[in-house]
Structures are given as structure tokens and as C-alpha cells.
Amino acid sequence: MRVLLDTNVIVSAVTTRGLCADVFRAVLSAHELVTCAKVLQEVRRILGIKFDVPEQLIAEYLELIGQDAIVAEPEDLTDLPIQDRDDAEIVAAAIGAGAQVLVTGDHELQGLTSIGKLRIISPRAFWEELTVHKKVRENNKMDTETLDFRLIEVESEVFALDYYLKLIEQQIRNKEAWERRLSQKRIKKHSLTYDDPEYHFEQQELDYLLEVALPRLFRGPFLISLYAVYESSVTEIAVLIQKQKAIQISINDLKGDFLERAKIYFMDVIKFKLFSENKVWQRISMLFEIRNAIAHTNGRIEMLNKRTREKIVNWEKQKIGISSNSGYLVVEELFLKDTFRVVSDFLNDLVQRYKEWDNNNLPGTTDRPAGEVGY
């Protein structure tokens, strides 16, 4: 379904947690988002003036929306029964893109109900429609065009992390360029040359900021969030299977760290294949170690145990984007993107396999195995 979200819906989704944010995630994850120049222009203006969001952040956000949305051109406005020209332009764009729904908080537009094949409804009404579809599916009466809401939070979180990663790397590049300009200004202001000790001190400060401080401050929190999504998603699926199979033992009843508990629980207790490839397990194990190093010691290598320090030395030799610098664990863009891809592909595969297993084990069907038991 093609859905155009009006300016007020997008702004609310960005600035608050609630209904509009839920609607925005649902559209991005399961529908085709439609937007237009007028909506993007108004979002930029309102976020900047009313919420004082930095222009650079607004530009990056709108660029990401544009990458995932159909940016429509308005059709002829003359035949539309709308007095406000801005509203008419948005409705015309929705019609021109073939959108089925325009979601808006504008009561005047809501009063129109529909124009041709375009339905105009409130965020609440749209969300209630999605909820009704979900209940129909749960009653095993869903048709093939209805949304599949099972584990939608997992899919939404992975999608959000993808956005987060793009913003992080763009912000690092922006900050690097800005700090280089500041450094050059300081060198010029004090007329420093290569022969001056202050020149080399300035370069050392810049190198530390670009090679250690920025990667640590920006990429470390992402890896912590990525692991959190992995652990919570695996736990959620484990609980769903446990309940459906009426198994008494939960994943939290086992001993050991989460990786070991999950591997044993899926293999020996609920009999559901967790990892399809050993290299996925290896990368997630690496993520687990690095996440702990960042979360517990802020990446300070001297505070890590000997076993973890040895692993870091080995990873550094492999040139996979993990290094040590100035006594800190440093994660490079290569490792961040590759690890996100591995975790994202793994979770998407796990969710899909769970859905297939769930479909095969609905009431009235024969219980079927979840595939060959492995890691």
C-alpha cells in the first residue's frame, strides 16, 4: 500500500514517542512511503524553527527519508475541493503517486474523507485499521495482502539501526571536516610552521580526535545497541516457541553467558535452529566481546582481562576493522558495517524461519520441525 504521511504526522513521529511514531515505523517497514517537496519543505521549517533541530541533522534526516520514499510531483490542482494551496499541493502529490491513503492530523482534510481513490484519514484511524488487520490474521482469517505483524518490533529495530548507522558515519565525516578546518585556522592564526613544536602538538591533538575519540564516542554506543537488539530478539523468539511448545524451562533458567545459553536452549530445549552458518556465530561472539569491553571498561584495553586483550591483538592482525590506539579499543567503519550486516541478515532469517514454523503449527496443521538442529 502506498501511504503519504502529512507534515504534522512526520514531525510528531520525529519529536515524540507515540502514535505517529508507531504509524511512521509501520509504513516504513511494511508499505511504500510517499512524500513530496511541500511536505519535506514544511518538515524542515518546523523542525528548525519550532524544535530548534540543527540544520545539518535535519538535512541528513530528510535525505534518509528521500532514499526510502517515493518523492511525488503534484498533479493539476484546479479540480481539488481544497482552499489551502499547501494542502492542495500535498493531496495532488498523493494522487499523482497513486497513493491509497493520506494520513493527516489536519481536521479540514480529514473532513473530505476521500478524493477519487485516495482515502484521507487520521493517524488514529489508520493505526486502528492496521490493528484490525493484525487481529484478523491472529484469527487465521487474514488474506494475502494484510500486514504480518509478528515480530514487527524486531524488524523495526533493525530498520532503525540501519538509519542510526548511516547518521553516525555521516556525522563522523562532518565532524572530521569541521575539526580539520578548526585546526588549520589555529595553525594559520599563530603562524605555525613544521619547525614549531606547537605545530606538531596541534597535529597530534587532531590525529587523536580523528583516530581515537570520534570512533569511540560515535561507534561504541551503536555496537552496544546492536547487541541489545540481537539479545532481545533472540529472547523474544525463544519465549514464543517455548509457549507454543508448552515447555517449562525458559532460556533464563540456564546458566552461563547469554550466547552459550541461547545456543544450548535453541539446540537442546526448543529444538529450533539458531545459526545457519558458523561464521555468523563467530561474528556475533566477537560483537559480544567488544560490546562488553565498551560497556564495562569504556574500551580501555589495560582494564580488560588477559583473554580479551589477546583476542583484540589477534583481531587487529586480521585487519577486519578492530584496532588499539592510545590504550583504547577502536572500531573502524568497516567492522561496524560488516557486523551490522551479519546481525541484520541473521535476525531477518531467524524471524522468517520462525514465521514459517508458526504458520506450519497453526491449529489444524501438523507440527513440523524447524529444520536441522544446529548452532
XYZ file of C-alpha atoms in Angstrom:
375
model
C 0.000 0.000 0.000
C 1.261 3.472 -0.858
C 0.828 5.909 2.022
C 1.553 9.624 2.152
C 2.198 10.938 5.667
C 1.339 14.600 6.097
C 3.813 17.076 7.609
C 2.197 17.017 11.043
C 2.464 13.220 11.232
C 6.172 13.132 10.306
C 7.066 15.949 12.706
C 5.212 14.223 15.552
C 6.920 10.935 14.700
C 10.346 12.585 14.885
C 9.822 14.672 18.010
C 7.670 12.440 20.228
C 7.156 8.792 21.089
C 3.627 7.677 20.489
C 1.003 7.003 17.889
C 2.588 8.898 14.986
C 5.965 7.276 15.623
C 4.267 3.851 15.511
C 2.469 4.767 12.280
C 5.726 6.009 10.747
C 7.593 2.776 11.603
C 4.734 0.611 10.326
C 4.651 2.438 6.977
C 8.438 2.285 6.545
C 8.643 -1.403 7.414
C 5.646 -2.757 5.504
C 4.373 -0.194 2.982
C 5.565 2.294 0.393
C 6.076 5.743 1.886
C 5.100 8.631 -0.386
C 6.253 12.199 0.185
C 6.618 15.411 -1.807
C 8.623 18.625 -1.898
C 5.992 20.550 0.065
C 5.997 18.025 2.951
C 9.804 17.924 3.091
C 9.959 21.720 2.983
C 7.468 22.071 5.836
C 9.183 19.395 7.939
C 12.488 21.245 7.524
C 10.908 24.561 8.531
C 9.037 23.262 11.587
C 11.903 21.164 12.978
C 14.255 24.119 12.623
C 12.026 26.913 13.932
C 9.774 25.204 16.468
C 12.080 22.461 17.785
C 15.467 24.100 17.140
C 16.897 20.981 15.475
C 20.324 21.689 13.867
C 20.108 22.198 10.118
C 22.733 19.548 9.391
C 20.765 16.903 11.306
C 17.535 17.923 9.560
C 19.219 17.677 6.160
C 20.562 14.193 6.930
C 17.168 13.031 8.200
C 15.323 14.322 5.122
C 17.942 12.748 2.867
C 17.317 9.361 4.501
C 13.561 9.771 4.105
C 14.054 10.628 0.449
C 16.089 7.470 -0.095
C 13.261 5.226 1.127
C 10.264 7.196 -0.133
C 8.581 7.896 -3.443
C 9.032 11.650 -3.907
C 5.945 12.614 -5.912
C 5.173 15.563 -8.128
C 1.723 17.159 -7.691
C -0.970 16.696 -10.314
C -3.171 19.551 -11.531
C -4.623 21.415 -8.514
C -7.557 23.120 -10.221
C -10.164 20.400 -9.656
C -9.408 19.753 -5.974
C -12.056 20.932 -3.468
C -9.388 22.394 -1.149
C -8.914 26.101 -0.462
C -5.494 25.948 1.209
C -2.930 25.785 -1.600
C -0.308 23.957 0.502
C -2.817 21.260 1.458
C -3.974 21.018 -2.151
C -0.393 20.501 -3.327
C 0.124 17.648 -0.843
C -3.144 15.941 -1.822
C -2.284 16.377 -5.507
C 1.109 14.753 -4.928
C -0.530 11.792 -3.189
C -2.916 11.348 -6.114
C -0.103 11.708 -8.624
C 1.929 8.964 -6.895
C -1.046 6.602 -6.823
C -1.224 6.600 -3.013
C -4.177 4.775 -1.496
C -4.063 6.612 1.844
C -3.170 10.102 3.074
C -2.607 10.127 6.839
C -3.010 13.599 8.319
C -3.803 15.379 11.548
C -5.483 18.237 9.649
C -9.186 18.130 10.561
C -10.218 20.037 7.427
C -8.548 17.458 5.193
C -9.956 14.608 7.272
C -13.426 16.002 6.624
C -13.024 15.260 2.925
C -12.820 11.512 3.705
C -11.672 10.660 0.180
C -10.860 12.142 -3.206
C -11.135 9.620 -6.005
C -9.241 6.507 -4.922
C -7.338 8.400 -2.218
C -8.642 7.911 1.321
C -7.854 10.671 3.832
C -7.765 9.526 7.458
C -6.286 10.425 10.838
C -3.249 8.690 12.364
C -5.539 7.072 14.948
C -7.911 5.713 12.288
C -5.016 4.390 10.212
C -3.448 2.683 13.216
C -6.768 1.124 14.148
C -7.062 -0.271 10.627
C -3.639 -1.853 10.987
C -4.637 -3.258 14.376
C -7.805 -4.762 12.928
C -5.751 -6.449 10.211
C -3.490 -7.871 12.899
C -6.415 -9.341 14.830
C -7.822 -10.878 11.650
C -4.518 -12.581 10.966
C -4.348 -13.900 14.506
C -7.771 -15.447 13.928
C -6.383 -17.183 10.857
C -8.648 -15.193 8.542
C -6.062 -12.891 7.029
C -5.859 -12.549 3.246
C -2.554 -12.385 1.429
C -2.451 -8.584 1.255
C -2.711 -7.982 5.006
C 0.244 -6.876 7.134
C 2.150 -9.525 9.050
C 2.649 -8.011 12.494
C 4.502 -10.930 14.045
C 7.832 -9.713 15.420
C 7.345 -6.339 13.750
C 9.297 -4.711 16.599
C 12.362 -6.766 15.687
C 12.121 -5.682 12.060
C 11.522 -2.056 13.095
C 14.518 -2.045 15.419
C 16.798 -3.427 12.713
C 15.478 -0.783 10.314
C 16.083 1.956 12.895
C 19.632 0.712 13.488
C 20.294 0.946 9.746
C 19.245 4.611 9.842
C 21.283 5.148 13.003
C 24.406 3.706 11.375
C 24.107 5.953 8.330
C 23.650 9.018 10.535
C 26.642 8.070 12.681
C 29.044 7.711 9.773
C 27.788 10.914 8.150
C 28.178 12.793 11.424
C 31.717 11.449 11.885
C 32.656 12.694 8.423
C 31.097 16.093 9.131
C 32.896 16.364 12.466
C 36.219 15.324 10.914
C 35.937 18.020 8.239
C 34.968 20.616 10.839
C 37.879 19.762 13.170
C 40.347 19.855 10.278
C 39.158 23.354 9.385
C 39.477 24.486 13.004
C 42.990 23.038 13.195
C 44.047 24.849 10.037
C 42.619 28.100 11.409
C 44.610 27.728 14.634
C 47.798 26.974 12.702
C 47.231 29.997 10.480
C 46.264 32.258 13.391
C 49.525 31.538 15.244
C 51.626 31.382 12.040
C 52.872 27.916 12.928
C 55.275 26.045 10.669
C 56.562 22.490 10.572
C 59.585 23.558 12.625
C 57.444 24.773 15.536
C 56.749 22.320 18.410
C 53.216 23.747 18.638
C 52.567 22.672 15.040
C 53.274 19.023 15.895
C 51.266 19.259 19.114
C 48.323 20.542 17.073
C 48.675 17.647 14.628
C 48.853 15.115 17.471
C 45.696 16.525 19.021
C 43.907 16.355 15.676
C 45.076 12.798 15.000
C 43.894 11.648 18.424
C 40.487 13.239 17.900
C 40.014 11.735 14.419
C 41.539 8.296 15.019
C 40.503 7.574 18.629
C 37.995 9.944 20.213
C 35.412 10.232 17.418
C 35.293 6.488 16.570
C 34.957 5.625 20.274
C 32.276 8.195 21.055
C 30.136 7.546 17.986
C 30.603 3.869 17.155
C 30.803 2.366 20.639
C 27.176 3.159 21.569
C 25.996 1.734 18.241
C 27.615 -1.627 18.946
C 26.011 -1.709 22.388
C 22.604 -1.018 20.806
C 23.207 -3.607 18.082
C 23.979 -6.324 20.608
C 20.959 -5.327 22.718
C 18.675 -5.776 19.699
C 20.275 -9.162 18.982
C 19.825 -10.451 22.537
C 16.268 -9.143 22.987
C 15.174 -10.511 19.595
C 16.584 -13.975 20.211
C 14.987 -14.000 23.660
C 11.598 -12.949 22.268
C 11.589 -15.736 19.680
C 12.747 -18.266 22.262
C 9.833 -17.299 24.541
C 7.315 -17.557 21.682
C 8.463 -21.072 20.763
C 8.621 -22.102 24.430
C 4.984 -21.080 24.949
C 3.754 -22.737 21.765
C 5.518 -25.978 22.644
C 4.418 -25.723 26.303
C 7.998 -26.161 27.520
C 8.563 -25.430 31.212
C 12.241 -24.473 31.009
C 12.917 -20.896 29.897
C 16.079 -19.528 28.328
C 16.798 -17.636 31.559
C 16.772 -20.872 33.572
C 20.061 -21.965 32.006
C 23.471 -20.967 33.357
C 26.268 -19.148 31.552
C 26.527 -16.040 29.433
C 23.707 -15.269 27.008
C 25.468 -16.621 23.902
C 26.019 -20.034 25.458
C 22.537 -20.141 26.981
C 20.922 -19.245 23.645
C 22.926 -21.833 21.706
C 22.083 -24.620 24.169
C 18.452 -23.552 24.581
C 17.701 -23.483 20.863
C 19.563 -26.691 20.109
C 18.648 -28.900 23.065
C 15.460 -27.477 24.583
C 13.191 -25.976 21.930
C 14.862 -27.823 19.018
C 14.963 -24.819 16.725
C 17.951 -23.981 14.551
C 19.561 -20.720 15.687
C 22.513 -20.138 13.339
C 22.624 -21.292 9.752
C 26.381 -20.716 9.428
C 29.254 -20.971 11.889
C 30.751 -17.678 10.669
C 27.624 -15.880 11.895
C 28.185 -17.336 15.360
C 31.827 -16.226 15.231
C 30.957 -12.645 14.326
C 28.234 -12.375 16.985
C 30.652 -13.816 19.551
C 33.084 -11.091 18.538
C 30.342 -8.477 18.887
C 29.596 -9.847 22.371
C 33.233 -9.465 23.462
C 33.583 -5.958 22.039
C 30.256 -4.858 23.482
C 31.395 -5.998 26.935
C 34.727 -4.223 26.553
C 32.977 -0.971 25.694
C 30.170 -1.278 28.225
C 32.319 -2.353 31.188
C 35.654 -0.551 30.659
C 34.731 2.130 28.092
C 37.159 0.405 25.732
C 40.227 0.806 27.994
C 42.434 -2.113 26.999
C 44.510 -2.218 30.200
C 41.320 -2.816 32.227
C 40.330 -5.882 30.175
C 41.229 -9.410 31.199
C 44.159 -11.144 29.540
C 41.983 -13.395 27.376
C 40.110 -10.439 25.863
C 43.322 -8.460 25.293
C 44.785 -11.431 23.406
C 41.673 -11.634 21.257
C 41.951 -7.941 20.368
C 45.577 -8.415 19.329
C 44.521 -11.327 17.104
C 41.636 -9.364 15.541
C 43.959 -6.459 14.856
C 46.283 -8.766 12.929
C 43.351 -9.939 10.786
C 42.718 -6.335 9.621
C 38.954 -6.577 9.979
C 38.437 -3.075 11.382
C 39.407 -3.633 15.034
C 42.488 -1.888 16.417
C 44.044 -0.461 19.562
C 45.182 3.137 19.762
C 46.396 5.174 22.714
C 45.317 2.417 25.069
C 41.755 2.208 23.728
C 39.823 -0.292 21.651
C 38.920 1.418 18.359
C 36.239 0.204 15.965
C 36.509 1.245 12.319
C 33.685 1.818 9.849
C 34.491 -1.433 8.025
C 33.852 -3.556 11.122
C 30.755 -1.614 12.106
C 29.037 -2.001 8.740
C 30.063 -5.630 8.281
C 28.879 -6.583 11.764
C 25.557 -4.802 11.308
C 25.051 -6.650 8.007
C 25.737 -10.017 9.656
C 23.395 -9.353 12.596
C 20.703 -7.858 10.362
C 20.784 -10.807 7.942
C 20.771 -13.247 10.843
C 17.751 -11.644 12.550
C 15.811 -11.365 9.290
C 16.493 -15.035 8.595
C 15.548 -16.073 12.145
C 12.304 -14.084 12.042
C 11.372 -15.553 8.658
C 12.089 -19.113 9.788
C 10.050 -18.577 12.940
C 7.105 -17.273 10.893
C 7.253 -20.279 8.581
C 7.369 -22.608 11.586
C 4.494 -20.714 13.228
C 2.394 -20.960 10.056
C 3.023 -24.687 9.886
C 1.965 -25.116 13.507
C -1.305 -23.184 13.475
C -4.340 -25.067 14.859
C -5.416 -27.720 12.374
C -1.946 -28.206 10.907
C 0.624 -30.903 11.555
C 3.569 -29.983 13.728
C 6.620 -29.739 11.513
C 10.264 -29.470 12.568
C 12.067 -26.157 12.304
C 14.802 -27.616 10.186
C 18.066 -29.316 11.010
C 19.227 -28.553 14.524
C 22.463 -26.597 14.544
C 24.054 -23.725 16.422
